[in-house]
Coordinates of C-alpha atoms and ligand atoms in Angstrom, one line a residue:
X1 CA 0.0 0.0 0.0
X2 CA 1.3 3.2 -0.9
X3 CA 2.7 5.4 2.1
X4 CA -0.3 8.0 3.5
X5 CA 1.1 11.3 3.7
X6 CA -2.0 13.4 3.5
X7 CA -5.2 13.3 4.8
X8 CA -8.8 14.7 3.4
X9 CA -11.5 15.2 5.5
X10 CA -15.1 16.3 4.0
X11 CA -19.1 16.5 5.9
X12 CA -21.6 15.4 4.0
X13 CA -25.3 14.8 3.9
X14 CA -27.4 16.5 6.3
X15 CA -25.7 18.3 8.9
X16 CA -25.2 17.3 12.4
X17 CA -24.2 18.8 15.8
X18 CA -20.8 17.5 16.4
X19 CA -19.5 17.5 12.6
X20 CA -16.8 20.3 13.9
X21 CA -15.7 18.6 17.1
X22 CA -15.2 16.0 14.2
X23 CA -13.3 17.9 11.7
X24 CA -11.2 19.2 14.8
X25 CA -10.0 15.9 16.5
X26 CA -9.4 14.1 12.7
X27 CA -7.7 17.3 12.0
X28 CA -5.5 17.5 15.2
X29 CA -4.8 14.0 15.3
X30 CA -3.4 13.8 12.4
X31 CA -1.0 16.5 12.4
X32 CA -0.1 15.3 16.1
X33 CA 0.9 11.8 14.0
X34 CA 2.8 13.8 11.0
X35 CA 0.2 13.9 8.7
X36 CA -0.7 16.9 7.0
X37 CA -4.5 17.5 6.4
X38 CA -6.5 18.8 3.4
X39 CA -10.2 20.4 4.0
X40 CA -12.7 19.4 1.4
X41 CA -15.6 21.9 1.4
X42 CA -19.0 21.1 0.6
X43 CA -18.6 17.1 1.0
X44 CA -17.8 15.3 -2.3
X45 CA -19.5 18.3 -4.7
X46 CA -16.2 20.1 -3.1
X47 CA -13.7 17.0 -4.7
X48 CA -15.7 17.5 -8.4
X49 CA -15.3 21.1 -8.2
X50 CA -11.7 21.1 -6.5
X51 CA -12.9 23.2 -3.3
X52 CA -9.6 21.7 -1.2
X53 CA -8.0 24.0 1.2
X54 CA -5.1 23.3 3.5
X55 CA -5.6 22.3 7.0
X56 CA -3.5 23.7 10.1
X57 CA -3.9 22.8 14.0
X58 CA -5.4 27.2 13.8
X59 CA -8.3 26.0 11.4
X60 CA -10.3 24.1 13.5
X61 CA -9.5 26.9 16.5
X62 CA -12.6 27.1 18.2
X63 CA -15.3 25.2 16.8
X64 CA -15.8 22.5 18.9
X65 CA -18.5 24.4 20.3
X66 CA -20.7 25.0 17.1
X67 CA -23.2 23.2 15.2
X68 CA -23.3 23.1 11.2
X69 CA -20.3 22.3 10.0
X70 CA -17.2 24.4 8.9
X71 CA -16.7 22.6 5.9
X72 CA -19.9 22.9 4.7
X73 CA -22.2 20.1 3.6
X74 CA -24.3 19.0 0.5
X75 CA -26.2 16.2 -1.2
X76 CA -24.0 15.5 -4.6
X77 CA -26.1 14.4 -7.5
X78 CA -22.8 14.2 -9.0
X79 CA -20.8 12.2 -7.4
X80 CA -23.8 9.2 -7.9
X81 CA -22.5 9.2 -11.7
X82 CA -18.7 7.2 -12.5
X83 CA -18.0 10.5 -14.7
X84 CA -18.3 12.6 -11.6
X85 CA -16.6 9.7 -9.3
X86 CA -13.8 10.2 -11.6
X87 CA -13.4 13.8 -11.8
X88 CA -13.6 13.6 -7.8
X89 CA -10.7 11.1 -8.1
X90 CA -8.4 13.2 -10.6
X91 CA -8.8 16.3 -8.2
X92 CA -8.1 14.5 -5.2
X93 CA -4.5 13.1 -6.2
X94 CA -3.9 16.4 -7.9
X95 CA -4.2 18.1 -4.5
X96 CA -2.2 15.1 -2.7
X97 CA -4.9 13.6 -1.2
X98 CA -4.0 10.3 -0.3
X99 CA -6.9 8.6 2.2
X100 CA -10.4 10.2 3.0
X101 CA -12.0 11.2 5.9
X102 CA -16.1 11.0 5.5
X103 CA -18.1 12.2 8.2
X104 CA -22.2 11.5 7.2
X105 CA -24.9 9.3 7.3
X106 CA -25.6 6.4 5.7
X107 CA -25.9 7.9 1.9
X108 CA -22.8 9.3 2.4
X109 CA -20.6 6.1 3.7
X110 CA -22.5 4.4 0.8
X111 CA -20.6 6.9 -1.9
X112 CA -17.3 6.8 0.2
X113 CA -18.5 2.2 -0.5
X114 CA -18.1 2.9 -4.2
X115 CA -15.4 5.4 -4.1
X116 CA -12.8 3.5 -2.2
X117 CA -13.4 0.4 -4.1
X118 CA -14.0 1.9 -8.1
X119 CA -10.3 3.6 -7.1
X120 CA -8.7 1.9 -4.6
X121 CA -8.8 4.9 -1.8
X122 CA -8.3 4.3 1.5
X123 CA -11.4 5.6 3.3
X124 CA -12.5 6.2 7.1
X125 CA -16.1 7.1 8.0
X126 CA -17.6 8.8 10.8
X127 CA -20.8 7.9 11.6
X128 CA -22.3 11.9 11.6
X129 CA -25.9 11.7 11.3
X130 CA -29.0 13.0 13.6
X131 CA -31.1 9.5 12.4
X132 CA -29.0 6.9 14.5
X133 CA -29.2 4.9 11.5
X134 CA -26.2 3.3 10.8
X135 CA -25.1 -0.4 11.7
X136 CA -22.7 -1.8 13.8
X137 CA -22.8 1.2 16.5
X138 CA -24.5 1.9 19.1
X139 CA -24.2 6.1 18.4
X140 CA -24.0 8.3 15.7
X141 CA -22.2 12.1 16.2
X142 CA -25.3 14.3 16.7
X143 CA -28.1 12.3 17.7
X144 CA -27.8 13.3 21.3
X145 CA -27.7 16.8 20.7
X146 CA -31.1 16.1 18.4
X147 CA -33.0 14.2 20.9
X148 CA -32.0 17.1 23.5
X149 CA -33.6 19.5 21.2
X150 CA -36.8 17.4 20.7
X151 CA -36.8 17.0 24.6
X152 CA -36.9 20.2 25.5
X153 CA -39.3 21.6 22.6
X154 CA -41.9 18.7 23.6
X155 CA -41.5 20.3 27.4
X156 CA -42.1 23.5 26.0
X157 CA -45.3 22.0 24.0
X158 CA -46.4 20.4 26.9
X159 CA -47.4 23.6 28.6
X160 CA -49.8 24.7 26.1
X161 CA -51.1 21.0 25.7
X162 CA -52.1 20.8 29.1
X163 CA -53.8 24.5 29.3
X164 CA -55.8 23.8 26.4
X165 CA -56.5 20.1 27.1
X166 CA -55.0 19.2 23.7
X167 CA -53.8 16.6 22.0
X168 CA -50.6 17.1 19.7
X169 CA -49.3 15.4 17.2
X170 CA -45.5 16.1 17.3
X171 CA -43.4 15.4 14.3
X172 CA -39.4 14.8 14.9
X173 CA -37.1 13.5 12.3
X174 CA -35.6 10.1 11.3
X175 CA -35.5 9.5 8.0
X176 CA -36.7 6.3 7.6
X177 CA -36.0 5.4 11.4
X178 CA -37.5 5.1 14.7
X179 CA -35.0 5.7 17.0
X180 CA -35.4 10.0 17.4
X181 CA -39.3 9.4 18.1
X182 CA -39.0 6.5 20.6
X183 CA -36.1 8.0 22.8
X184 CA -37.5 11.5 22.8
X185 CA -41.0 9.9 23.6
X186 CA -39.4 8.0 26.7
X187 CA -37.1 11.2 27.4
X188 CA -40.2 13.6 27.4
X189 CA -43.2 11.4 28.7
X190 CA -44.9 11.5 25.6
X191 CA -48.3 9.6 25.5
X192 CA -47.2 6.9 22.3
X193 CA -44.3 6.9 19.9
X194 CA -45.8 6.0 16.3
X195 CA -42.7 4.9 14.3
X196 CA -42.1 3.8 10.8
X197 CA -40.5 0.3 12.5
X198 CA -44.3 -0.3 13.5
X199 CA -47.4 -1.0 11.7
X200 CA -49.8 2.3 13.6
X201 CA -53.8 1.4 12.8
X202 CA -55.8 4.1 13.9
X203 CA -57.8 2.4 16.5
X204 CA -54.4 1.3 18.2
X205 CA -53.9 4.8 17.9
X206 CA -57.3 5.9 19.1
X207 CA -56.3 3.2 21.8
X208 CA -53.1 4.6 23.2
X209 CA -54.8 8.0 22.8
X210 CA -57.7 7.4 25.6
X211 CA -55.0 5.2 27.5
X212 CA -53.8 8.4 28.3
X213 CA -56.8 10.8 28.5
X214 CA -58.7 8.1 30.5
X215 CA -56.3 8.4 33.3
X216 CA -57.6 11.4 34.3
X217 CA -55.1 13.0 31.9
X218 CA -56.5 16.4 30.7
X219 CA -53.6 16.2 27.5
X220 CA -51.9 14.2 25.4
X221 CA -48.7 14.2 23.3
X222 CA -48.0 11.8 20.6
X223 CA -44.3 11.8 19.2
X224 CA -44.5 10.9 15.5
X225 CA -41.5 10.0 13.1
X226 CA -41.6 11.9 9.7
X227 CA -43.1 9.5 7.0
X228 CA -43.5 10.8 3.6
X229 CA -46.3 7.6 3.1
X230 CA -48.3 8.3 5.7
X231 CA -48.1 11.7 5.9
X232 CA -46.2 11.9 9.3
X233 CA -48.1 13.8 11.7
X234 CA -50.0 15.8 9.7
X235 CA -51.8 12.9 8.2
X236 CA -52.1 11.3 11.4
X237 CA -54.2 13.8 13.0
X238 CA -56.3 14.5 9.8
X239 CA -57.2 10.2 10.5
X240 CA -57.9 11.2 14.2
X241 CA -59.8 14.4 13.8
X242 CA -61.9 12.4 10.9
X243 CA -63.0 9.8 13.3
X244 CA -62.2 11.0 16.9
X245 CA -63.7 14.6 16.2
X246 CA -64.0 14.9 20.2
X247 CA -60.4 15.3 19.9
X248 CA -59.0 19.3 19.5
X249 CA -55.6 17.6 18.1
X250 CA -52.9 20.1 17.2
X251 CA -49.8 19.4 15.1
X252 CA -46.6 20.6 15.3
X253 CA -43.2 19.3 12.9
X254 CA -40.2 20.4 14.6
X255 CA -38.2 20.1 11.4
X256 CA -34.9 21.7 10.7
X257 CA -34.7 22.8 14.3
X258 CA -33.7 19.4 15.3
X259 CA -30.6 19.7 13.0
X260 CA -29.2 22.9 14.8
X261 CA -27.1 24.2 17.9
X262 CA -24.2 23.4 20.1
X263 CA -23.3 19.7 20.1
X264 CA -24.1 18.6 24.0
X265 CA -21.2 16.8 25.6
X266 CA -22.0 13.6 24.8
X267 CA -21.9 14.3 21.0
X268 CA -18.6 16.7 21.7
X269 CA -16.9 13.3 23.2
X270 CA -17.6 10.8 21.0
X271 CA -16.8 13.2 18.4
X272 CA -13.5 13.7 19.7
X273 CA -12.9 10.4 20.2
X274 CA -14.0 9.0 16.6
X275 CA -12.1 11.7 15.3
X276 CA -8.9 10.4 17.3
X277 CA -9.5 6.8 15.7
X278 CA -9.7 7.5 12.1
X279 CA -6.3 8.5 11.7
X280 CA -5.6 6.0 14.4
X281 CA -7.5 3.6 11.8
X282 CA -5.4 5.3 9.1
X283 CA -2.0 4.2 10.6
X284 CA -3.2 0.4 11.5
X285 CA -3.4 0.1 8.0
X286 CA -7.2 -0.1 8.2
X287 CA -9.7 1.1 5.1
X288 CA -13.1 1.2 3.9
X289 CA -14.4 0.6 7.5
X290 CA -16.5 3.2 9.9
X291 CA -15.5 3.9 13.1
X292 CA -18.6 2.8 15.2
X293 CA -19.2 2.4 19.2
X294 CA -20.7 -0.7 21.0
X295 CA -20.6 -0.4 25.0
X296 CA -18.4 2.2 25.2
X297 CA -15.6 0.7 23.0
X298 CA -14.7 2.0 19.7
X299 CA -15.0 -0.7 16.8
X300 CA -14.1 -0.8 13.1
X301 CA -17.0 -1.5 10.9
X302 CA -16.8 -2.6 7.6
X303 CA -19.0 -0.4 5.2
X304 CA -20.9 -3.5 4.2
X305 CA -22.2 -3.5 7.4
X306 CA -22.6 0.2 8.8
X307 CA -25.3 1.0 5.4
X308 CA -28.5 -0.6 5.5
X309 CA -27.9 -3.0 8.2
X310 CA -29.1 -0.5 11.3
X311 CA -29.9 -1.9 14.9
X312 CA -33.1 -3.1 15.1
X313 CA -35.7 -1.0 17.4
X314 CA -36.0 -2.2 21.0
X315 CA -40.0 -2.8 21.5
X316 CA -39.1 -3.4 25.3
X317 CA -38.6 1.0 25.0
X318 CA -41.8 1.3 22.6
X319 CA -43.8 -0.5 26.1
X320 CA -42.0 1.5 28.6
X321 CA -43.5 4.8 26.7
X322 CA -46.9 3.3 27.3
X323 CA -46.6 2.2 31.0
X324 CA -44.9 5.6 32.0
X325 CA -47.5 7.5 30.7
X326 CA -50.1 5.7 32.4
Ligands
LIG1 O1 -30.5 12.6 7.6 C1 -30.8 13.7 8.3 C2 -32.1 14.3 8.0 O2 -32.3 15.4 8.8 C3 -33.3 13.3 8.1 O3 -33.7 13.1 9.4 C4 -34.3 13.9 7.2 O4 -35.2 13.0 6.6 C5 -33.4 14.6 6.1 O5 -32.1 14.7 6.7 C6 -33.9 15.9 5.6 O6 -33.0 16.3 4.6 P1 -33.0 17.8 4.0 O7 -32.3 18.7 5.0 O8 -32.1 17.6 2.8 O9 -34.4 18.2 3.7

């Protein structure tokens, strides 16, 4: 294998709280180990249009602290074609690029897949996604910081819901995942979690509705995971309002605002430490794997197995939303 002198780091996808904290320990890590660092901006659009920019220890000077990411971040139509793969490719070596750092979600590990193996790139990935979606770990940089911000918004809701003697329908994201809408239910004593994972008919809904109002409950708050098929919250409550009219359900979809804000601590650390073992990955000679966490111990995972193989939901949780709420 030819000798690694130079490392690339990019963000890509959607962007989650932690990315910097990221960019900062790959970043400082590397240079500690002799490497010198390249910044890619706007994730792989940023290799096609040759947006590289030279890395020092002073450009990731105080960022740990902020959400977004400093690189930027973008969805690359692109890079999904071999004529864009390649252009990507040419830049990279002409820069001196010689392994990849991807921080995203699963779309984005699944590009850095095809990349490494169409052109024989080493690649490290960072599991940097708000959804929780990947396999083979048990955390993904900026899902704590997300379910924070749900948390404390359905606190917030909670106050008008029990004034008015509501019912809301609150809409978090996910993707195509559960995991956001089940921890922040348990997190924020919702009433129910409906989640993609599980087949919702209205009456169960209806069901777990008047669980909660029949307890003398004068509200109730029902944490729903975005779902383009059935409508998500929106469509959920037009069902309920159709046939429960008794019902003055309320919706609100926190959207975007989940994405946002400081990383908390938990995200800052695993960050850090994720950061710290890709170019720890770099020099064991590892490639193509993520760098994932199962009880508390960081683990390689092969791409094959971080994409489309995610942890399955834990029903026991889904249960535990419905007997706390009683
Ligand atoms: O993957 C992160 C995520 O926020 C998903 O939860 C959501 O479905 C999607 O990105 C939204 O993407 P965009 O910001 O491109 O609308």
């Amino acid at each position: 294998m030819a000798t690694i002198k130079c490392i690339g780091i990019l963000t890509s996808g959607g962007d989650a709280p932690g990315m910097n904290a990221a960019i900062r320990a790959v970043t400082r890590s590397a240079i500690s180990h002799g490497f010198s660092v390249k910044g890619i901006m706007r994730g792989y659009k940023g290799l096609i249009t040759n947006e590289i920019i030279e890395f020092r220890s002073q450009s990731v000077s105080n960022i740990i602290q902020l959400g977004g990411t400093i690189l930027k971040t973008a969805r690359c139509q692109e890079f999904t074609t071999p004529e864009g793969r390649r252009l990507a490719y040419d830049n990279m070596r002409a820069a001196g690029i010689d392994a990849l750092v991807v921080i995203g979600g699963d779309g984005s590990l699944t590009g850095a897949s095809i990349f490494a193996q169409e052109f024989d790139v080493p690649i490290i990935g960072l599991p940097g996604t708000i959804d929780r979606d990947l396999g083979g770990t048990d955390h993904t940089i900026g899902y704590d910081t997300a379910l924070n911000t749900i948390m404390e918004s359905v606190d917030k809701l909670r106050d008008t819901a029990s004034s008015h003697e509501r019912l809301f329908f609150v809409e978090v994201m996910g993707h195509t995942a559960g995991y956001l809408a089940l921890n922040s239910a348990l997190a924020s004593g919702a009433e129910a979690a409906i989640i993609p994972e599980m087949e919702t008919e209205v009456d169960q809904l209806a069901e777990l509705i008047n669980h909660g109002f029949r307890k003398s409950k004068n509200s109730a708050i029902v944490i729903v995971a975005e779902n383009p098929e059935t409508g998500g919250a929106t469509g959920l409550a037009e069902r309920v309002k159709k046939e429960f009219p008794q019902y003055d359900a309320r919706v609100t979809i926190l959207g975007h605002l989940q994405r946002g804000g400081s990383p908390t601590s938990r995200d800052r650390i695993l960050a850090s430490r994720m950061g710290n073992a890709a170019v720890e990955a770099i020099l064991d000679g590892q490639r193509n794997v993520m760098i994932g966490i199962e009880n508390g111990k960081l683990t390689y995972v092969p791409f094959s197995k971080a994409i489309k193989h995610r942890k399955a939901i834990d029903r026991d949780v889904l249960e535990l939303v419905k007997i706390l709420s009683i």
